[in-house]
XYZ file of C-alpha atoms in Angstrom:
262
model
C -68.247 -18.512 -77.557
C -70.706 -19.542 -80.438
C -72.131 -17.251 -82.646
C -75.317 -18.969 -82.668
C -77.908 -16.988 -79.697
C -80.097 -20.230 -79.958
C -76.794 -22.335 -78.894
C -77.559 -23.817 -75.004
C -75.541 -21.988 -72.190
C -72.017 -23.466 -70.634
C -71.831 -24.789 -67.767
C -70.171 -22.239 -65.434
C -66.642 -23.775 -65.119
C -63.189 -23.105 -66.643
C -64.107 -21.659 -69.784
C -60.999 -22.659 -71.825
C -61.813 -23.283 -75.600
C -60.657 -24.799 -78.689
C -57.886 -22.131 -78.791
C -56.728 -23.576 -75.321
C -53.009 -24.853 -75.283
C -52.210 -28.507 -73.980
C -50.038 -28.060 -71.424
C -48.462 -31.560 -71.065
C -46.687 -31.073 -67.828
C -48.966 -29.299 -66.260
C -49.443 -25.787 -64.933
C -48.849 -24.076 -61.673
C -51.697 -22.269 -60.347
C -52.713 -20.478 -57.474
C -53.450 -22.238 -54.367
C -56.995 -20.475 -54.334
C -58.166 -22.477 -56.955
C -58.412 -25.315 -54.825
C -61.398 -24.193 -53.510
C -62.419 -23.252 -57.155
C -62.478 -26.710 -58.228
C -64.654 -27.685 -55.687
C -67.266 -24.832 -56.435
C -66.744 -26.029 -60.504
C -67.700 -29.202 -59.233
C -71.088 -28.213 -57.978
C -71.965 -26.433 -60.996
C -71.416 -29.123 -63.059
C -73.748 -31.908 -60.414
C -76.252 -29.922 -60.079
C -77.090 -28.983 -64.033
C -77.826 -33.084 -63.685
C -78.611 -34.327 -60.127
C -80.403 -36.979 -60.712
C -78.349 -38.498 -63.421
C -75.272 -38.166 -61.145
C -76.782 -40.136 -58.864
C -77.777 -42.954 -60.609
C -74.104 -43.211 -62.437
C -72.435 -42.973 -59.150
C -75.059 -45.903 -57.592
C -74.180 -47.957 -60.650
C -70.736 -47.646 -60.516
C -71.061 -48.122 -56.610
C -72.548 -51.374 -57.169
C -70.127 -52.657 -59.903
C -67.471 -52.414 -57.260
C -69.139 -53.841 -54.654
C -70.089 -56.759 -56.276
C -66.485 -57.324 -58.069
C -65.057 -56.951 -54.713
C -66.921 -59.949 -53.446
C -66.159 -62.766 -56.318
C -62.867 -63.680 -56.671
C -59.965 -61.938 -58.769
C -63.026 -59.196 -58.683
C -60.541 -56.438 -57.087
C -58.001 -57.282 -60.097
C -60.883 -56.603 -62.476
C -62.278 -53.380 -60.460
C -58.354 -51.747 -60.717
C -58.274 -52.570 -64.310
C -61.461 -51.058 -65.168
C -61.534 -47.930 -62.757
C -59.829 -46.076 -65.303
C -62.220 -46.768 -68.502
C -65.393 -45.638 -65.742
C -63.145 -42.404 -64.897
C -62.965 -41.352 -68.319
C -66.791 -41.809 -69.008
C -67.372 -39.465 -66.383
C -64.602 -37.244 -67.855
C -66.407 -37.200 -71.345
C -69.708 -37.157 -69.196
C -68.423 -33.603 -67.614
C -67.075 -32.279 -70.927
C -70.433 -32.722 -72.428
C -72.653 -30.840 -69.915
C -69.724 -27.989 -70.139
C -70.217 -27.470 -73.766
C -74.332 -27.254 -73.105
C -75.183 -31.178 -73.768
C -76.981 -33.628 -71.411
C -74.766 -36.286 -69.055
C -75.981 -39.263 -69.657
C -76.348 -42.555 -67.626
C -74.703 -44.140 -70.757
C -71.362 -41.643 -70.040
C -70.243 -43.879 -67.545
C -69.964 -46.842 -70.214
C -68.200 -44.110 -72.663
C -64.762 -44.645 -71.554
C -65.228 -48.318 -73.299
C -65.488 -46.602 -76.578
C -62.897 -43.695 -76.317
C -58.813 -45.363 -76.391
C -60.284 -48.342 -74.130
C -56.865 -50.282 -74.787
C -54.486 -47.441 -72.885
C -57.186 -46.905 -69.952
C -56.991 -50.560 -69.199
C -52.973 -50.315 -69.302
C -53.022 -47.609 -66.832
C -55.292 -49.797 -64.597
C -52.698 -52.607 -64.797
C -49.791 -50.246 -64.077
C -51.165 -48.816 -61.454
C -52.361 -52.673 -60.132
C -48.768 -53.800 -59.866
C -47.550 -50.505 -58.404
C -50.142 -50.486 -55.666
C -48.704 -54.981 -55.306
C -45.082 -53.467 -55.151
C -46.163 -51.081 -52.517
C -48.021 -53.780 -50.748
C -44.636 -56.580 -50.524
C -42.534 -53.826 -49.681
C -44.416 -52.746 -46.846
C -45.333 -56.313 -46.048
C -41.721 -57.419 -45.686
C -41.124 -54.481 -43.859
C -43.608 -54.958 -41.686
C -42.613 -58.993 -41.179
C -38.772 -57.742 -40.370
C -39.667 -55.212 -38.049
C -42.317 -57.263 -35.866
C -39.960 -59.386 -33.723
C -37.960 -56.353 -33.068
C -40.762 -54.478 -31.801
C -42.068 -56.961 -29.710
C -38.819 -58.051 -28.371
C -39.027 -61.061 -25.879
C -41.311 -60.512 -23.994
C -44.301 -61.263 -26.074
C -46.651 -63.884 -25.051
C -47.724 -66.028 -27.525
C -50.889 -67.336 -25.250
C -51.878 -63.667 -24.444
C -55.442 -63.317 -25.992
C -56.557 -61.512 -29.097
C -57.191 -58.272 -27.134
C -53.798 -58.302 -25.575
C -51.743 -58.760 -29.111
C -54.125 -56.346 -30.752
C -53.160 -53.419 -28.062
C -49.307 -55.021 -28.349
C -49.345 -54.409 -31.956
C -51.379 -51.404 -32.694
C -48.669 -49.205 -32.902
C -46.713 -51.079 -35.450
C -50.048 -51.123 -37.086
C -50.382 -47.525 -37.155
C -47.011 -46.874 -39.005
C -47.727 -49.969 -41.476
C -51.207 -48.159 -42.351
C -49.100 -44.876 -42.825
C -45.887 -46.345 -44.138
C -48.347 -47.807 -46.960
C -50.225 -44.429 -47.440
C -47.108 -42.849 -48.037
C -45.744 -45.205 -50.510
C -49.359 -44.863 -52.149
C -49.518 -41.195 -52.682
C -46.981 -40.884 -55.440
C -49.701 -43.902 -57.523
C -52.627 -42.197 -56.412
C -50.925 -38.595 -58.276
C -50.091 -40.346 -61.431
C -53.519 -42.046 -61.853
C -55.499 -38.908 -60.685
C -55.466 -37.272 -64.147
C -54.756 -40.201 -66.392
C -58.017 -41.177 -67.515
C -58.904 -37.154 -69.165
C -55.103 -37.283 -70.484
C -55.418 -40.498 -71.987
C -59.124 -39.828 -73.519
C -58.577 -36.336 -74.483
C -55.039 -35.913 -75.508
C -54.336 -39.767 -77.145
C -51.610 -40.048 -74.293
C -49.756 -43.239 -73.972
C -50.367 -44.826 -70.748
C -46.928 -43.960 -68.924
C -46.480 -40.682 -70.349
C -50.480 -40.274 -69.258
C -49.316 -40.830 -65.792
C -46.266 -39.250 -65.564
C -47.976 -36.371 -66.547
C -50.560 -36.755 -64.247
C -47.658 -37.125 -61.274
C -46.145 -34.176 -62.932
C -49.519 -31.668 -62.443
C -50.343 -33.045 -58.949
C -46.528 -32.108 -57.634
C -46.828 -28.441 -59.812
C -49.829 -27.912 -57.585
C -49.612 -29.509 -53.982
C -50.928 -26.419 -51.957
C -54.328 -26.246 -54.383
C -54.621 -30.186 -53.479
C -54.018 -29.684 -49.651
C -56.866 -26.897 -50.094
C -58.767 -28.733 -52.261
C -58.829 -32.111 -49.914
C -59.381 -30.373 -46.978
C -62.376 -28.885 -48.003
C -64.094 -32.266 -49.297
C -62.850 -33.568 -45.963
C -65.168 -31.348 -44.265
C -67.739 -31.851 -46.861
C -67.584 -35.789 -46.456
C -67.891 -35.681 -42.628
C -71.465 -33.303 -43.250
C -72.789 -36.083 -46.004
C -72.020 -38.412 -43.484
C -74.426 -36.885 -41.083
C -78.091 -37.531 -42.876
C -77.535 -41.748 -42.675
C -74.622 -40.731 -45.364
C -77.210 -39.920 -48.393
C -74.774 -36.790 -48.481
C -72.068 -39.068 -50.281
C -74.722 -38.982 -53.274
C -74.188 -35.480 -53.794
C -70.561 -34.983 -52.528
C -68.960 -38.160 -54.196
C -70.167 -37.363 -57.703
C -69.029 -33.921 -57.228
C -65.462 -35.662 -56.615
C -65.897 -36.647 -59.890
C -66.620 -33.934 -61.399
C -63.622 -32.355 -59.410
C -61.168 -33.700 -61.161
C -62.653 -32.460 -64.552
C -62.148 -28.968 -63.611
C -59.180 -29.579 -62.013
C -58.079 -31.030 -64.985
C -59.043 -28.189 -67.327
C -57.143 -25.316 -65.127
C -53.682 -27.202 -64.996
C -53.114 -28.728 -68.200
C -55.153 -26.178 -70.441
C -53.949 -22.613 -70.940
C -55.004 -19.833 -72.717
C -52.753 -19.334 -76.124
């Protein structure tokens, strides 16, 4: 705590401070504090609302329009981790009593842009591994799921129906492959901007604090399940208040794994 009484308040999150060990590898904590992170989360959207929003409509925008020009998607992978950290350096600045900024979201290109970008790339070719190994898979085991007796001037409806259940297990062999890039990229951006971590070890470490703490996730995701299906009701405007409080999520989360208390 400062010893200045003039100092602005914290925001009412982890309150871990400069004495606060780096725990590389991550901490186990309780599965309770899934729910905590979530409730962190709010505290930290709603001290800035507005400014929230407007980040999360830029960035919003950004990838829609990459996502429509070619090699755009390439570009959007490779840069999601530079926007994560702004918003990481965007969260650590209302938690030590400063304002979040619209310009936070452009911050990451100014904090260890080089490394951010790597982890973007390495997570790119992981998530194009993932897709030829489920493609092949999915190319071998066609003609022995439809056997025969497949008619190849059936209409589209008919080979839809005939191959939805392959489908199905593509769309969940590729989730499953997925999950294991999704962990090690979660935390990467705050390690790498924070802590100087090199890329890999960044998301190894990041793979490391996810696995420590699977039964805070499963808490933790089913409760922004529920609250994405409500801020889906009102025409969706809900996602401006629930997505940037995703965000801000994986601050906190963040802070109570890989910071302890000397």
């Amino acid at each position: 705590m400062s010893d200045n009484p003039f100092a602005p308040p914290k925001a009412a999150v982890l309150e871990a401070d400069s004495d606060d060990a780096f725990v590389a590898e991550g901490r186990k904590v309780p599965a309770g504090r899934g729910t905590a992170w979530v409730g962190e989360s709010w505290v930290l959207y709603k001290r800035a609302p507005l400014v929230w929003i407007v980040m999360f409509v830029i960035f919003m925008v950004m990838t829609v329009v990459l996502a429509i020009i070619p090699l755009g998607s390439i570009v959007s992978s490779m840069l999601y981790p530079v926007f994560a950290a702004g918003f990481m350096l965007g969260c650590r600045e209302l938690e030590n009593g400063g304002k979040l900024e619209v310009a936070h979201l452009f911050a990451g290109f100014k904090a260890n842009v080089g490394n951010l970008i790597l982890v973007g790339l390495i997570y790119l070719a992981g998530a194009m591994v993932v897709a030829v190994i489920a493609g092949i898979g999915l190319a071998i085991s066609m003609p022995f799921y439809l056997g025969g007796n497949f008619d190849v001037n059936a209409d589209m409806l008919t080979m839809a129906l005939a191959m939805a259940p392959l489908l199905i297990l593509f769309v969940l062999v590729v989730m499953a492959l997925s999950l294991p890039l999704v962990m090690a990229l979660w935390f990467a951006p705050p390690l790498v901007v924070f802590h100087n971590l090199a890329p890999l070890e960044a998301m190894k470490a990041s793979f490391t604090g996810c696995a420590r703490n699977i039964w805070p996730f499963l808490i933790y995701g089913l409760v922004f399940l529920l609250l994405l299906i409500v801020a889906m009701i009102p025409l969706g405007l809900g996602l401006l208040v629930v997505s940037p409080m995703i965000w801000a999520s994986i601050y906190t989360a963040y802070r109570d794994i890989y910071l302890a208390p000397k």
